[in-house]
Each structure stands twice: as structure tokens, then as C-alpha cells.
Amino acid sequence: MKEIHQPRVRNNFSNVIHAYKKYRRDYPEKTYDLIQGFCPDASAKVLDLGCGTGIATNHLAQYYDSVVGTDREESMVEAARERAVMNTTFVVASGEKLPFDDSSFDLVTVASAYHWFDYDRAGKEIYRVLKPNGKLCVFWKNGNGKSKNYLPSFAYENLKKFITDIPSANKEKLSDAIFLRVGFTKVDDEEFDFADTYSKEEILGYIQSHSTFNLLDEAQKIEYMKLNETSVGKHLTGGSYIFDSRMMVYLIEK
């Protein structure tokens, strides 16, 4: 298998939107319990950045009167609008340049997207649009154990047969310092483990929605998925793939 030699652009989710819409799933309810506990006011104005197809945005709208979702990719925003509930609004915008006035929101959330941002530029923009006592919640799933970046371990090993040096989403790992250096004063974090259960079809579909799928050309994608089709059978329990997972939730205050 020959390693690819092309610009390694991972975060063009327009290329994987069909799999994304079908196979990406919501976060455990405990995640939203933590957010509600952090910002309990139902009248809070909420901004959900990097909203993708609106999974978290629509869930947050169950607890807050007004939620605005933004994503830099128009195709994602279009998909989110198709699924929108009554008290959500979706806007095309990047995290680094937000089309909102200063002090517009009580709560900003970012679900599995902050690692794509320019941390300093986006952090300053989020700080700007938050009210004086505003809050930021950043949360994401990780594989727990052998899994890498929430890609199943067998898929990660198969991917390395095509790409020996898989590029990271961001040169810097998320940490308290990223938020403190742009002006936030307090960062708490919560984490919990859970078992994420997929059918064979669902886990293979999820792999095709992952950003690393963009690193392969069309022929390699076919070969890669053939390998995953063979590999996944060794990891099924009662016909299901049990993805040992960990939720990370950062609770950040101005």
C-alpha cells in the first residue's frame, strides 16, 4: 500500500457529510446535565460553535429558550437547518470571526470542534461575545484505552497502512492554559467513562464520517473500508461493537 502524498486537509467535513448526517450521534445525557448545572438559567442566550449538523444545538434547545448554532461550512449549516427545532437559529460563521455584537451571549458551547480552531483567535472572539459573567463549555468524546482520537483502534491501525504519520487536528493539545491566556479566569473539568454501542453498519459508517477519511483518495477509501469490514468482525460482541469511551467536559468562566 502506497502512502499518499497530497495536502493533508482533515477538516473539510463537506466531503463526509452524508456519513456524518447518518452516523454521527449525540452525547450522553450526563453531558447536558453538567451544562445545565453550570448554566441553569433557561432564559440564557446560547451560542453553539462548530455545530455541524446541529446535534448538540438541538439538544441544548430543550433546556434554553434561544440557541444559535454556527459552523464555517455551509453544507453543515444547511443540514442543521433541515433538522432545526423551533428555538434554534443556524448561521455560517467561523469560530475565529463571529458576526455577533460584544456581550451577546450568556453561554457558549463547543462540541467536538474546539481542536479545529485557532485557539487564541477563537478564544478572544468567544470572550468578546460573552456577557461579563458569561460561561464557556467545551466538550468532546475520546476513545478510552487503545482508541486514538475517537477512531476505533482497528481503524486507526488500518489507516496507518496508508498514512504512517497521521496529522493531528491541532499542534497544541487542549488545556486550561489555552483558555486562561485569552482572559478567562476559571477552568474546571469533568470526565466520565461510558460504553458507546454501535451495530456493525453504524461503526463502519462512523469511520467514514471521521476527519481522517479525508486524508485518502477515492481508491484508498475503498481499500481502507474493505480492511475495516474484515477487522471489525473480530471486535463484535453479540453483533455489536462496544466502543469504550470517555467524555471530557471543560467548564470555563470569564
XYZ file of C-alpha atoms in Angstrom:
254
model
C 0.000 0.000 0.000
C 1.441 3.334 -1.018
C 1.396 6.291 1.335
C -0.413 9.316 -0.036
C 1.468 12.472 -0.983
C -1.121 15.256 -1.012
C -2.082 18.173 1.220
C -3.429 16.581 4.388
C -6.581 18.551 4.968
C -8.649 16.766 7.585
C -11.359 19.213 8.475
C -13.337 19.519 5.256
C -16.462 17.867 6.588
C -18.425 18.692 3.444
C -16.661 15.689 1.913
C -18.087 13.321 4.533
C -21.414 14.986 5.217
C -23.605 12.077 4.075
C -21.959 9.692 6.544
C -21.887 12.443 9.141
C -25.630 13.071 8.910
C -26.443 9.363 9.129
C -23.942 8.047 11.652
C -22.844 10.828 13.996
C -24.684 10.652 17.291
C -25.492 12.765 20.318
C -23.582 12.917 23.576
C -24.597 11.135 26.802
C -27.328 12.847 28.792
C -24.908 13.347 31.676
C -23.050 15.830 29.450
C -26.110 18.065 29.260
C -26.751 17.646 32.986
C -23.297 19.123 33.597
C -24.006 22.012 31.229
C -27.347 22.743 32.884
C -25.739 22.666 36.303
C -23.098 25.096 35.048
C -25.644 27.449 33.456
C -29.090 26.718 34.940
C -30.962 29.784 33.623
C -33.409 28.642 30.919
C -33.586 32.198 29.571
C -29.837 32.238 28.874
C -28.865 33.110 25.320
C -26.721 30.285 23.993
C -24.240 30.117 21.111
C -23.118 26.674 19.892
C -19.936 26.941 17.795
C -18.837 24.350 15.248
C -22.373 22.998 15.360
C -22.054 20.623 12.410
C -25.467 19.160 11.650
C -26.933 20.629 14.830
C -26.831 17.567 17.085
C -25.828 19.391 20.276
C -27.586 22.615 19.260
C -30.979 20.932 19.087
C -30.391 19.092 22.356
C -29.442 22.320 24.119
C -32.653 23.870 22.797
C -34.563 21.503 25.101
C -33.187 23.450 28.066
C -32.699 27.011 26.800
C -35.127 29.414 25.168
C -32.775 30.527 22.384
C -29.807 28.688 20.851
C -27.776 29.877 17.850
C -25.590 27.352 16.055
C -22.691 28.324 13.799
C -20.406 26.365 11.517
C -17.870 27.521 8.959
C -19.134 25.044 6.341
C -22.311 25.990 4.530
C -23.240 22.367 3.806
C -23.211 21.605 7.525
C -25.396 24.618 8.304
C -27.834 23.592 5.571
C -28.061 20.110 7.117
C -28.588 21.642 10.560
C -31.386 23.854 9.262
C -33.159 20.773 7.894
C -33.278 19.357 11.420
C -33.772 22.608 13.311
C -36.241 22.858 16.166
C -38.307 25.985 16.743
C -35.977 27.847 19.126
C -32.742 27.326 17.160
C -31.116 29.506 14.508
C -28.165 28.498 12.320
C -25.563 30.826 10.834
C -22.497 30.249 8.624
C -19.522 31.611 10.588
C -16.097 30.523 11.778
C -15.098 30.439 15.419
C -12.389 32.983 14.702
C -14.741 35.619 13.269
C -18.177 35.747 14.831
C -20.895 38.042 13.392
C -22.287 38.995 16.795
C -22.056 42.075 18.991
C -19.975 42.219 22.142
C -21.627 40.724 25.231
C -24.390 38.962 23.266
C -24.478 35.547 24.947
C -24.690 34.040 28.415
C -23.276 30.667 27.371
C -21.084 29.479 24.508
C -20.742 25.759 23.855
C -18.357 23.895 21.561
C -18.948 20.170 21.000
C -16.060 18.198 19.449
C -14.894 21.182 17.410
C -12.547 23.312 19.514
C -9.468 21.373 18.371
C -10.075 22.721 14.839
C -9.955 26.348 15.955
C -7.088 28.793 16.104
C -7.101 28.755 19.890
C -6.106 32.358 20.509
C -8.239 33.977 17.811
C -11.325 31.908 18.612
C -10.807 32.262 22.351
C -10.702 36.056 22.105
C -13.820 36.086 19.914
C -15.710 33.873 22.340
C -14.605 36.072 25.228
C -15.813 39.129 23.299
C -19.323 37.845 22.559
C -19.882 36.558 26.095
C -21.560 38.769 28.669
C -19.446 39.884 31.678
C -20.467 36.825 33.691
C -20.677 34.572 30.652
C -19.605 30.950 30.521
C -17.979 28.642 28.005
C -18.425 24.887 27.864
C -16.149 22.778 25.644
C -16.848 19.052 25.436
C -15.879 16.058 23.335
C -15.663 12.269 23.230
C -12.445 10.293 23.287
C -11.848 6.619 22.895
C -10.817 5.192 26.265
C -7.883 2.793 26.096
C -6.365 1.801 22.774
C -8.550 4.024 20.621
C -6.965 7.116 19.083
C -8.835 10.410 18.790
C -12.143 8.587 18.992
C -11.309 6.447 15.977
C -11.700 2.711 16.717
C -8.317 1.108 17.362
C -8.640 -1.319 14.447
C -9.491 1.535 12.063
C -6.550 3.572 13.343
C -4.185 0.659 12.678
C -5.663 0.154 9.212
C -5.294 3.855 8.446
C -1.588 3.683 9.283
C -1.171 1.239 6.405
C -1.869 4.183 4.112
C -0.534 7.081 6.180
C 2.352 6.430 8.543
C 2.318 9.920 10.043
C -1.317 10.848 10.660
C -1.528 14.640 11.101
C -3.089 15.945 14.283
C -6.043 18.311 14.248
C -4.117 20.997 16.100
C -0.453 21.356 17.057
C -1.400 22.151 20.659
C -3.475 19.912 22.915
C -6.410 21.408 24.755
C -5.527 22.524 28.275
C -6.538 25.058 30.921
C -3.804 27.415 29.694
C -5.480 27.851 26.292
C -8.483 29.499 27.932
C -6.687 31.360 30.709
C -4.319 33.125 28.339
C -7.178 34.826 26.421
C -8.768 36.233 29.577
C -10.910 33.522 31.179
C -10.361 33.301 34.929
C -11.504 29.823 35.934
C -11.411 26.407 34.255
C -12.900 23.264 35.769
C -13.102 19.945 34.017
C -15.214 16.852 34.391
C -14.771 13.469 32.761
C -16.654 10.207 32.811
C -16.482 6.876 31.029
C -19.285 5.190 29.153
C -19.835 2.355 26.695
C -20.911 3.559 23.254
C -22.617 0.682 21.449
C -22.732 0.507 17.640
C -24.013 -2.029 15.156
C -21.509 -3.173 12.544
C -23.078 -0.833 9.977
C -23.021 2.096 12.397
C -19.356 1.798 13.363
C -18.265 1.385 9.739
C -20.392 4.394 8.833
C -18.950 6.403 11.702
C -15.416 5.705 10.437
C -16.403 7.215 7.075
C -17.640 10.358 8.864
C -14.326 10.835 10.662
C -11.986 13.637 9.612
C -9.187 11.172 8.822
C -11.270 9.751 5.951
C -10.446 12.973 4.077
C -6.777 12.002 4.009
C -7.360 9.205 1.486
C -8.059 9.319 -2.232
C -11.095 7.509 -3.620
C -9.300 4.225 -4.380
C -7.685 4.204 -0.944
C -11.021 4.836 0.756
C -12.421 1.689 -0.852
C -9.418 -0.386 0.175
C -9.415 1.089 3.674
C -13.071 0.236 4.216
C -12.527 -3.310 2.966
C -9.873 -3.695 5.646
C -12.224 -2.273 8.275
C -15.024 -4.582 7.130
C -12.723 -7.549 7.761
C -11.280 -6.205 11.009
C -14.488 -5.203 12.741
C -15.775 -8.782 12.811
C -13.071 -9.674 15.311
C -14.326 -6.983 17.694
C -18.065 -7.609 17.742
C -19.872 -8.794 20.864
C -23.296 -10.218 20.128
C -23.222 -8.426 16.771
C -22.360 -5.058 18.355
C -19.195 -3.018 18.618
C -18.673 -1.741 22.157
C -16.687 1.483 21.969
C -15.155 2.178 25.387
C -15.399 5.949 25.542
C -14.651 8.926 27.747
C -16.428 12.284 27.850
C -14.340 15.348 28.559
C -16.211 18.480 29.670
C -14.463 21.813 30.300
C -16.459 24.395 32.296
C -14.917 27.839 31.819
C -15.788 31.227 33.342
C -14.897 34.841 32.473
